[in-house]
XYZ file of C-alpha atoms in Angstrom:
703
model
C 56.674 147.754 119.019
C 59.632 145.571 118.039
C 58.802 142.418 116.145
C 61.009 139.320 116.542
C 63.486 138.795 113.739
C 62.296 136.034 111.344
C 64.334 132.842 111.376
C 66.298 132.375 108.134
C 65.137 129.443 106.037
C 67.439 126.453 105.677
C 68.184 127.543 102.103
C 69.014 131.092 103.170
C 71.228 129.737 105.955
C 73.292 127.615 103.579
C 73.607 130.483 101.109
C 74.989 132.675 103.904
C 77.491 129.965 104.814
C 78.794 130.036 101.241
C 79.066 133.810 100.980
C 82.557 135.188 100.321
C 84.807 132.221 101.159
C 88.430 133.250 101.785
C 89.688 130.792 99.163
C 88.819 129.659 95.652
C 86.592 126.574 95.974
C 87.394 125.433 92.448
C 91.147 125.590 93.015
C 90.816 123.727 96.307
C 88.703 121.070 94.607
C 91.313 120.614 91.868
C 93.999 120.134 94.526
C 91.890 117.497 96.299
C 91.286 115.574 93.077
C 94.917 115.613 91.993
C 94.353 117.531 88.751
C 91.809 119.640 86.887
C 91.410 116.805 84.375
C 90.344 114.394 87.135
C 87.792 116.884 88.515
C 86.327 117.671 85.078
C 85.987 113.954 84.319
C 84.265 113.397 87.672
C 81.756 116.161 86.923
C 81.134 114.648 83.477
C 80.565 111.199 84.985
C 78.178 112.593 87.618
C 76.082 114.276 84.912
C 75.972 111.081 82.833
C 74.859 108.731 85.572
C 72.333 111.227 86.991
C 70.450 110.929 83.672
C 70.875 107.162 83.280
C 67.657 105.296 84.264
C 69.586 102.316 85.655
C 71.456 104.603 88.052
C 68.310 105.933 89.698
C 69.096 106.105 93.412
C 66.136 107.818 95.079
C 64.133 104.573 95.362
C 67.032 102.311 96.333
C 66.055 102.119 100.008
C 62.720 100.473 99.166
C 63.859 97.845 96.624
C 63.873 94.122 97.402
C 67.014 91.977 97.136
C 65.917 90.613 93.758
C 65.074 94.083 92.450
C 68.482 95.371 93.553
C 70.249 92.539 91.725
C 68.268 93.165 88.565
C 69.082 96.882 88.757
C 72.753 95.972 89.166
C 72.751 93.931 85.954
C 70.962 96.752 84.094
C 74.050 98.884 84.602
C 76.448 96.365 83.080
C 75.760 97.132 79.417
C 76.626 100.828 79.696
C 79.785 100.127 81.691
C 80.949 97.477 79.200
C 80.795 100.173 76.517
C 83.041 102.471 78.541
C 85.527 99.779 79.545
C 86.088 98.948 75.888
C 86.316 102.562 74.650
C 88.023 104.562 77.429
C 91.617 104.559 78.600
C 92.353 102.612 81.778
C 93.068 105.876 83.650
C 89.734 107.441 82.624
C 87.721 104.305 83.293
C 89.336 103.893 86.728
C 88.180 107.413 87.643
C 84.685 106.574 86.356
C 84.500 103.474 88.525
C 85.845 105.371 91.538
C 82.861 107.715 91.298
C 80.406 104.858 90.766
C 81.865 103.210 93.862
C 80.642 106.189 95.895
C 77.219 106.246 94.241
C 76.428 102.526 94.130
C 78.833 100.270 96.060
C 76.909 97.110 95.123
C 77.356 97.666 91.403
C 80.947 98.828 91.876
C 81.720 95.569 93.671
C 79.871 93.315 91.205
C 81.498 95.013 88.224
C 84.819 95.023 90.070
C 84.561 91.255 90.541
C 84.499 90.821 86.771
C 87.098 93.469 85.921
C 89.118 94.132 89.041
C 89.358 90.597 90.426
C 88.732 88.098 87.612
C 90.470 90.133 84.923
C 93.025 91.238 87.536
C 93.826 87.601 88.283
C 94.369 87.015 84.567
C 96.573 90.082 84.174
C 98.730 89.231 87.176
C 98.837 85.452 86.752
C 98.497 84.625 83.042
C 101.261 84.407 80.483
C 100.922 86.895 77.574
C 99.486 84.176 75.326
C 97.025 83.033 78.005
C 95.835 86.602 78.567
C 95.327 87.108 74.805
C 93.374 83.865 74.652
C 90.919 84.929 77.342
C 90.545 88.416 75.895
C 89.680 86.799 72.560
C 87.120 84.690 74.440
C 85.318 87.895 75.446
C 86.550 88.812 78.932
C 86.667 92.557 78.207
C 83.261 92.843 76.572
C 81.605 90.152 78.713
C 80.543 88.578 75.415
C 81.394 84.965 76.105
C 82.898 85.147 79.578
C 81.495 86.722 82.756
C 84.015 86.081 85.485
C 84.029 85.727 89.257
C 86.836 85.327 91.808
C 86.688 82.055 93.735
C 89.252 82.450 96.493
C 87.461 82.533 99.858
C 86.171 79.281 101.357
C 83.633 78.540 104.058
C 86.403 77.639 106.525
C 89.229 79.830 105.155
C 89.470 83.512 104.295
C 92.553 85.481 105.261
C 94.783 82.387 105.305
C 94.960 81.932 101.544
C 97.806 79.428 101.884
C 95.436 77.218 103.894
C 92.741 76.921 101.205
C 91.600 73.320 100.807
C 90.053 73.060 97.330
C 92.367 70.772 95.341
C 93.588 70.806 91.737
C 95.187 67.439 90.974
C 97.105 66.985 87.722
C 96.029 64.065 85.555
C 98.882 63.403 83.136
C 96.870 60.993 80.980
C 94.210 63.531 80.014
C 96.406 66.658 80.397
C 93.857 68.138 82.788
C 93.589 69.355 86.364
C 90.808 67.865 88.451
C 89.205 70.568 90.626
C 87.555 69.114 93.721
C 85.911 70.251 96.974
C 87.031 67.562 99.451
C 84.675 68.538 102.305
C 82.113 71.166 103.346
C 84.689 73.592 104.784
C 86.382 73.811 101.370
C 83.189 75.115 99.721
C 83.892 78.389 97.935
C 81.878 81.025 99.835
C 81.028 84.716 99.425
C 81.804 84.474 95.707
C 80.355 87.626 94.119
C 78.577 86.829 90.857
C 78.529 83.074 91.412
C 74.896 82.787 92.498
C 73.303 83.797 89.211
C 75.507 85.746 86.761
C 79.019 84.288 86.295
C 80.029 81.824 83.590
C 83.650 81.298 84.687
C 85.644 81.519 87.908
C 89.271 82.132 88.784
C 89.511 79.243 91.257
C 92.268 79.263 93.878
C 93.203 75.677 94.736
C 96.041 73.608 96.182
C 97.971 72.238 93.196
C 98.932 68.567 93.472
C 101.265 66.934 90.931
C 102.353 63.309 91.387
C 101.111 63.392 94.974
C 103.149 66.467 95.903
C 101.505 69.734 96.985
C 102.867 72.922 95.415
C 100.694 75.491 97.173
C 97.756 77.569 95.989
C 97.575 78.329 92.261
C 94.846 79.825 90.061
C 92.719 77.870 87.558
C 90.123 79.336 85.182
C 87.128 77.032 85.547
C 83.889 77.201 83.563
C 80.763 77.115 85.722
C 77.856 77.398 83.290
C 77.050 76.705 79.663
C 77.221 80.120 77.973
C 74.266 79.316 75.702
C 71.805 77.692 78.129
C 73.306 79.030 81.392
C 72.876 75.581 82.910
C 75.483 74.480 85.475
C 78.153 72.227 84.026
C 78.542 68.651 85.318
C 80.204 68.501 88.742
C 79.505 72.155 89.553
C 77.086 72.887 92.411
C 76.147 76.511 93.041
C 73.754 78.191 95.481
C 72.891 81.648 96.801
C 74.257 82.576 100.253
C 71.275 84.878 100.787
C 70.737 88.285 102.322
C 73.698 90.167 103.757
C 74.256 93.206 105.959
C 74.655 95.363 102.849
C 75.483 95.373 99.127
C 72.476 93.232 98.266
C 72.922 94.098 94.609
C 75.711 91.496 94.526
C 74.676 87.873 93.921
C 77.105 86.259 96.351
C 77.059 82.491 96.126
C 78.772 79.266 97.110
C 80.459 76.795 94.733
C 81.293 73.127 95.206
C 83.327 71.171 92.654
C 82.985 67.407 92.331
C 85.908 66.163 90.240
C 85.602 68.894 87.603
C 88.220 68.654 84.852
C 89.826 71.739 83.333
C 92.554 71.787 80.658
C 96.099 72.190 81.966
C 96.275 75.381 79.883
C 93.575 76.894 82.142
C 96.091 77.096 84.983
C 97.552 80.619 85.030
C 101.273 80.068 84.407
C 102.985 83.449 84.533
C 104.790 82.539 87.775
C 104.550 78.741 88.126
C 104.547 76.474 85.060
C 103.453 72.853 84.665
C 104.584 71.030 81.496
C 102.703 68.348 79.573
C 104.882 65.802 81.383
C 104.052 67.213 84.820
C 107.334 69.095 85.305
C 106.736 71.957 87.770
C 108.823 75.136 87.503
C 108.492 77.491 90.476
C 109.091 81.281 90.212
C 112.595 82.466 91.120
C 111.108 85.458 92.980
C 108.107 84.477 95.071
C 107.855 88.078 96.305
C 106.625 89.174 92.876
C 103.204 87.812 93.754
C 102.890 90.608 96.344
C 102.215 93.062 93.554
C 98.792 91.615 92.774
C 97.490 92.613 96.233
C 98.537 96.259 96.134
C 95.970 97.509 93.621
C 92.945 96.557 95.714
C 94.391 97.977 98.915
C 95.381 101.210 97.187
C 91.866 101.720 95.827
C 90.365 101.059 99.259
C 92.312 103.959 100.782
C 90.819 106.297 98.159
C 87.386 104.726 98.635
C 87.620 105.279 102.409
C 88.274 108.958 101.830
C 85.503 109.324 99.243
C 82.904 107.473 101.318
C 83.802 109.498 104.413
C 83.487 112.707 102.385
C 80.042 111.604 101.217
C 78.862 111.070 104.803
C 80.445 114.317 105.971
C 78.873 116.324 103.149
C 75.477 115.281 104.510
C 76.330 115.756 108.192
C 78.063 119.133 107.861
C 75.397 120.672 105.612
C 72.681 119.407 107.938
C 74.550 120.797 110.969
C 74.693 124.185 109.245
C 70.937 124.422 108.597
C 69.560 122.592 111.633
C 68.824 124.929 114.553
C 68.349 123.764 118.127
C 67.799 125.947 121.230
C 68.856 129.560 121.562
C 71.851 130.836 123.463
C 71.963 134.018 125.508
C 69.583 136.738 124.340
C 69.560 135.427 120.808
C 65.949 135.039 119.646
C 66.920 132.784 116.756
C 67.846 129.196 117.529
C 71.528 128.322 117.211
C 72.923 126.377 114.266
C 74.264 122.995 115.374
C 77.548 123.801 113.691
C 78.043 126.789 115.998
C 78.135 124.637 119.117
C 81.797 123.902 120.013
C 81.009 120.274 120.863
C 79.401 119.760 117.448
C 82.471 121.255 115.809
C 84.488 118.727 117.797
C 82.245 115.932 116.486
C 82.686 116.757 112.821
C 85.652 119.022 111.988
C 88.386 116.490 112.924
C 86.594 113.894 110.804
C 86.629 116.329 107.879
C 90.377 116.778 108.376
C 90.851 113.007 108.504
C 88.883 112.457 105.266
C 90.980 115.095 103.488
C 94.196 113.542 104.843
C 93.171 110.086 103.610
C 92.302 111.589 100.224
C 95.781 113.031 99.702
C 97.302 109.789 100.985
C 95.272 107.863 98.420
C 96.477 110.124 95.599
C 100.131 109.671 96.533
C 99.701 105.958 97.156
C 98.263 105.570 93.649
C 101.398 107.163 92.160
C 103.597 104.865 94.246
C 101.553 101.852 93.134
C 101.868 102.766 89.459
C 105.629 103.242 89.798
C 105.933 99.929 91.625
C 103.871 98.110 88.998
C 106.036 99.535 86.226
C 109.221 98.487 88.053
C 107.885 94.949 88.567
C 106.775 94.588 84.951
C 110.223 95.512 83.649
C 112.347 93.793 86.294
C 114.497 90.787 85.436
C 115.993 88.270 87.929
C 119.496 89.653 87.251
C 118.453 93.303 87.577
C 121.211 95.216 89.492
C 118.476 97.057 91.442
C 116.713 93.798 92.306
C 117.219 93.927 96.077
C 116.224 97.596 96.319
C 113.054 96.986 94.302
C 112.117 93.961 96.392
C 112.740 95.858 99.644
C 110.524 98.683 98.437
C 107.907 96.150 97.326
C 107.858 94.539 100.762
C 107.629 97.923 102.463
C 104.846 99.103 100.129
C 103.015 95.800 100.660
C 103.162 96.175 104.448
C 102.307 99.889 104.370
C 99.308 99.297 102.127
C 98.109 96.609 104.556
C 98.186 99.066 107.468
C 96.593 101.840 105.418
C 93.784 99.585 104.205
C 93.012 98.543 107.772
C 93.096 101.884 109.556
C 91.525 103.924 106.726
C 88.536 101.580 106.365
C 88.064 101.527 110.135
C 88.234 105.330 110.201
C 85.659 105.643 107.424
C 83.177 103.257 109.031
C 83.514 105.161 112.303
C 82.995 108.451 110.425
C 79.760 107.259 108.806
C 78.262 106.266 112.161
C 79.385 109.458 113.896
C 77.836 111.470 111.073
C 74.607 109.500 111.492
C 74.513 110.196 115.223
C 75.288 113.884 114.679
C 72.066 114.189 112.632
C 69.936 113.060 115.557
C 66.751 111.121 114.890
C 66.674 111.941 111.179
C 70.006 110.161 110.750
C 68.241 106.910 111.626
C 65.901 107.215 108.652
C 66.871 105.094 105.650
C 66.359 108.204 103.502
C 69.238 109.982 105.260
C 71.329 107.337 103.417
C 73.504 106.723 106.491
C 72.106 103.228 107.221
C 72.846 102.070 103.663
C 76.236 103.801 103.629
C 77.203 102.047 106.850
C 75.881 98.633 105.797
C 77.559 98.870 102.388
C 80.910 100.057 103.739
C 81.179 97.698 106.711
C 82.425 94.843 104.526
C 85.554 96.844 103.668
C 86.882 96.072 107.153
C 86.903 92.330 106.566
C 87.316 91.597 102.857
C 90.644 91.643 101.004
C 92.124 90.807 104.386
C 90.604 91.162 107.857
C 91.778 94.498 109.259
C 93.279 93.073 112.433
C 95.238 90.469 110.457
C 96.471 93.131 108.024
C 97.500 95.329 110.952
C 99.573 92.468 112.343
C 101.172 91.976 108.921
C 102.156 95.635 108.941
C 103.441 95.243 112.515
C 105.534 92.220 111.534
C 107.152 94.266 108.772
C 107.900 97.110 111.209
C 109.572 94.686 113.613
C 111.719 93.517 110.717
C 112.518 97.103 109.755
C 113.710 97.825 113.301
C 115.991 94.808 113.105
C 117.454 96.180 109.882
C 117.886 99.665 111.355
C 119.928 98.526 114.356
C 122.180 96.607 111.957
C 122.824 99.806 110.008
C 120.718 98.958 106.958
C 119.374 101.927 104.995
C 115.601 101.598 105.152
C 112.901 102.417 102.588
C 111.480 105.978 102.738
C 108.326 105.032 104.663
C 110.336 103.785 107.664
C 113.544 105.781 107.160
C 112.974 107.605 110.462
C 114.039 104.406 112.235
C 117.573 105.008 110.920
C 117.871 108.001 113.266
C 118.646 106.830 116.852
C 118.020 110.339 118.200
C 114.339 110.171 117.237
C 113.690 107.889 120.241
C 114.398 110.675 122.736
C 113.131 113.669 120.723
C 111.174 116.397 122.553
C 108.614 118.917 121.346
C 109.743 122.494 120.725
C 106.204 123.544 121.820
C 105.481 125.133 118.435
C 102.934 122.472 117.452
C 103.935 123.266 113.876
C 103.651 120.759 111.052
C 107.308 119.760 111.506
C 106.859 119.432 115.289
C 103.791 117.231 114.730
C 105.622 114.999 112.254
C 108.577 114.616 114.611
C 106.113 113.703 117.388
C 104.638 110.863 115.351
C 108.066 109.593 114.311
C 109.292 109.628 117.915
C 106.322 107.698 119.278
C 106.203 105.308 116.307
C 109.905 104.514 116.706
C 109.394 103.789 120.397
C 106.380 101.507 119.994
C 108.130 99.667 117.139
C 111.240 99.287 119.322
C 109.084 97.886 122.131
C 107.444 95.336 119.808
C 110.823 94.311 118.368
C 112.425 93.908 121.797
C 109.478 91.786 122.974
C 109.899 89.611 119.897
C 113.637 89.145 120.506
C 113.100 88.359 124.200
C 110.636 85.596 123.308
C 113.087 84.188 120.766
C 115.773 84.087 123.451
C 113.393 82.246 125.787
C 113.216 79.414 123.271
C 110.098 80.313 121.299
C 110.012 79.812 117.528
C 109.805 82.858 115.248
C 106.087 82.335 114.655
C 105.361 81.805 118.353
C 107.366 84.892 119.302
C 105.482 86.987 116.739
C 102.105 85.774 118.014
C 102.917 86.507 121.658
C 103.761 90.141 120.836
C 100.650 90.632 118.673
C 99.265 93.524 120.721
C 102.546 95.426 120.547
C 102.715 94.794 116.789
C 99.155 96.080 116.434
C 99.992 99.280 118.350
C 103.136 99.755 116.258
C 101.112 99.427 113.052
C 98.453 101.864 114.280
C 100.842 104.602 115.374
C 103.087 104.211 112.325
C 100.112 104.320 109.934
C 98.576 107.489 111.392
C 101.987 109.145 111.266
C 102.426 107.936 107.688
C 99.079 109.462 106.624
C 100.046 112.745 108.265
C 103.458 112.747 106.551
C 102.033 112.136 103.067
C 99.373 114.812 103.622
C 101.977 117.302 104.815
C 104.305 116.549 101.894
C 101.479 116.971 99.383
C 100.458 120.330 100.857
C 103.991 121.702 101.159
C 104.669 120.921 97.505
C 101.798 123.216 96.445
C 102.065 126.889 95.524
C 101.673 129.298 98.427
C 98.081 130.603 98.271
C 94.860 130.734 100.288
C 93.925 127.164 99.367
C 97.280 125.860 100.582
C 96.968 127.929 103.751
C 93.634 126.261 104.494
C 95.016 122.786 103.780
C 97.909 123.416 106.187
C 95.329 124.299 108.851
C 93.432 121.098 108.062
C 96.677 119.081 108.201
C 97.536 120.591 111.550
C 94.067 119.782 112.879
C 94.388 116.164 111.742
C 97.839 115.679 113.268
C 97.023 117.329 116.613
C 93.592 115.697 116.963
C 95.143 112.273 116.482
C 97.841 113.146 119.041
C 95.056 114.076 121.464
C 93.302 110.756 120.704
C 96.506 108.768 121.341
C 97.986 111.080 123.980
C 98.993 108.255 126.333
C 101.842 107.185 124.027
C 103.119 110.756 123.653
C 103.192 111.181 127.426
C 104.667 107.717 127.994
C 107.637 108.351 125.724
C 108.091 111.937 126.867
C 107.683 113.789 123.593
C 105.063 116.013 125.219
C 104.629 117.053 128.837
C 101.190 117.083 130.477
C 101.073 120.870 130.061
C 101.885 120.563 126.370
C 99.083 118.016 125.910
C 96.699 120.580 127.445
C 98.013 123.025 124.843
C 97.294 120.442 122.132
C 93.673 120.279 123.294
C 93.389 124.069 123.224
C 94.799 124.168 119.696
C 92.397 121.500 118.493
C 89.510 123.580 119.892
C 90.757 126.663 118.024
C 91.425 124.790 114.794
C 87.944 123.216 114.887
C 86.425 126.704 115.215
C 88.642 127.978 112.392
C 87.678 125.162 110.022
C 84.021 125.547 111.028
C 84.141 129.097 109.627
C 84.709 127.711 106.130
C 83.093 124.304 106.605
C 80.457 124.597 103.858
C 82.812 125.887 101.119
C 85.332 123.233 102.201
C 82.682 120.510 101.921
C 81.629 121.917 98.533
C 85.174 121.313 97.287
C 84.549 117.560 97.675
C 82.477 118.012 94.493
C 79.711 115.491 95.167
C 76.375 116.047 93.427
C 72.984 115.666 95.122
C 72.423 112.532 93.038
C 75.599 110.904 94.356
C 74.899 111.901 97.972
C 71.276 110.712 97.689
C 70.238 112.256 100.993
C 67.738 115.085 101.513
C 69.631 116.046 104.678
C 72.647 117.026 102.579
C 70.960 118.872 99.700
C 73.273 121.450 98.117
C 70.634 124.196 98.235
C 69.669 123.471 101.847
C 66.072 122.410 101.097
C 66.369 119.725 103.768
C 62.844 119.425 105.124
C 61.040 119.975 101.822
C 63.145 117.305 100.094
C 62.907 114.891 103.012
C 59.105 115.186 103.228
C 58.711 114.803 99.450
C 60.892 111.684 99.316
C 59.080 110.025 102.220
C 55.708 110.757 100.615
C 56.790 109.504 97.191
C 58.261 106.277 98.567
C 55.380 105.528 100.927
C 52.051 106.384 99.201
C 48.896 105.797 101.201
C 47.153 102.664 99.849
C 43.510 102.888 98.705
C 42.666 99.981 100.965
C 44.447 99.039 104.150
C 46.456 95.886 103.351
C 45.657 93.918 106.509
C 42.753 95.714 108.210
C 40.154 93.011 107.521
C 42.457 90.125 108.394
C 44.179 91.442 111.534
C 42.966 94.784 112.856
C 39.190 94.453 112.426
C 38.887 91.212 114.463
C 40.887 92.894 117.217
C 38.649 95.949 117.300
C 35.447 93.912 117.062
C 36.314 91.670 119.956
C 33.499 91.874 122.562
C 34.877 92.270 126.043
C 31.527 91.335 127.704
C 31.661 87.903 126.134
C 34.852 87.169 127.981
C 34.047 84.806 130.883
C 35.037 85.793 134.422
C 36.494 82.561 135.864
C 35.978 83.709 139.440
C 32.298 84.346 138.807
C 31.874 81.023 137.006
C 33.366 79.251 140.013
C 31.289 81.256 142.532
C 34.651 81.727 144.175
C 33.732 84.746 146.326
C 30.744 82.937 147.952
C 32.911 79.912 148.590
C 35.596 82.034 150.249
C 32.965 83.633 152.530
C 31.742 80.182 153.572
C 35.285 79.084 154.364
C 35.785 82.218 156.452
C 32.594 81.541 158.416
C 33.697 77.961 159.062
C 37.058 79.210 160.426
C 35.278 81.644 162.739
C 32.951 78.941 164.054
C 35.853 76.600 164.649
C 37.756 79.328 166.510
C 34.773 80.177 168.744
C 34.117 76.524 169.593
C 37.706 76.197 170.856
C 37.075 79.030 173.279
């Protein structure tokens, strides 16, 4: 008698998935992290925070808003130690990891160091920066900063901020004032209960003349008593969709005086006599925005990888239904449609990761060039052109990478079925915490239009024969507009496809813009009317840009099994996105309908190919169980055991029911027989019979 084959356990299933991968996981992981040093540091950081009591994550889903904020502040002391003892490069890698583990703390700490200190570094003179460092900015011993830019009625339009800073020559001070409710500083992380000072963005007014938005360091609280200073009103804006560990608040200023020296004067200076000196190169202020956008591309990749680690591991161990004569239920990951749900998203996360690495190098080179550049630099125009192009490219990348990540998190949640809806899967918190990335540091749609505006300008330069920056250099080739596929669907064919379609949609947006100008519209009106075409141009260009940077990174590597896999992943990303946007490729004739069918077939095959190594590939993301914080994605596959244990630990059965006596018992004890029957009380049935008899008698008397 043949006995049915026992179903492998979830742990056995995952072990089988890892058996004999065709590539070296460690080498692949090093490539994804940019260097062995970066990977080793990440592993060190993961071990440190896993043992740190303040970084406990298993109970985070059941903490109140106040408990989350207290936990956030508990982490500050250890991070202050590292920020004052580690190199900037090492500490940046540490914070990148913490951003994946605890976005609330990463944001709150980033407000003090990334935004407040960043404002000082980018806007203060050397002497001003030294002054504030001496005051304790680095060690948070004397100054805990926040970043007061956004207002209740203004966010993306920084130039339209309405808080005022009016120079008073007699006292050598600026008077910071909130003229009406809409000018209230809003969403200010750290303001509600932890910041002592703010970098306040306000319209500078000298002798009645407005000079635009400048930055003023303004003290909010007494550092000894923590009481609000005169004229400063602060409140808590309350519970948010996510990141409740951040004490976001509002600030109103009522004629608050700050010394003139508290205005950051690296670019614009105001003398004791009220003489205003504007910067010769206004474009230099672009540089301050690039760092945040660059980090958000990397964060999009890392957060997507976190979600995918959970979803792919769960799909490997979860079995549903059996196919054919197979007695054992089929792994979700073996269903072609499930491969289609997840494998392209894996490819996209990897592509964004390599883009983030290369963007970071570009950002560092740009920062170095800006720091050393003088107004009479012979390379001035080239540097400024590259700055503008990098600024616009980073805007598009920030928008489309954060959108892609948010979409990935929700698709991963759905792919885990009902269990993905549990808070303990960590998907709900991941989604709620990441959603803000699509609107802060620039609303994504607005940033996309900024990128589109730059592309329209680049097209104008190209048709005039101007040599364009590398990111848009393909526009210098007129032949790219009519390029056709060679049907190879190779990496070079895919890149040419994206350049062809991007050039055409940019050309369309630019021609629309020019036609509106010729019809008498102003430049701003013309740009607004062609917003949709600008948006499409930004989208297509940005996806093509991500593919190009990914391809370049892979083709610069040594030829080995890891590189071979990454080329497959790059091909999957490029072709899947072509399939997603196939209308443009058909419209501009790069592919025929038959070739698009071939693209779909290739995506199917590539998904199956990547599925074969999905678990080792996911392992190369190098994310510990502590960082993932989801039983569904446990490294050893102990999904159900871990899930059940966490639910039990977080929800112990109380000794006494908390509301039985007050609510449930009265309900159960209610006596139905005591409930009065209104019909019986009225003797309604007898009355109705009498009425019926009367009708019958009346009817018979008529006869």
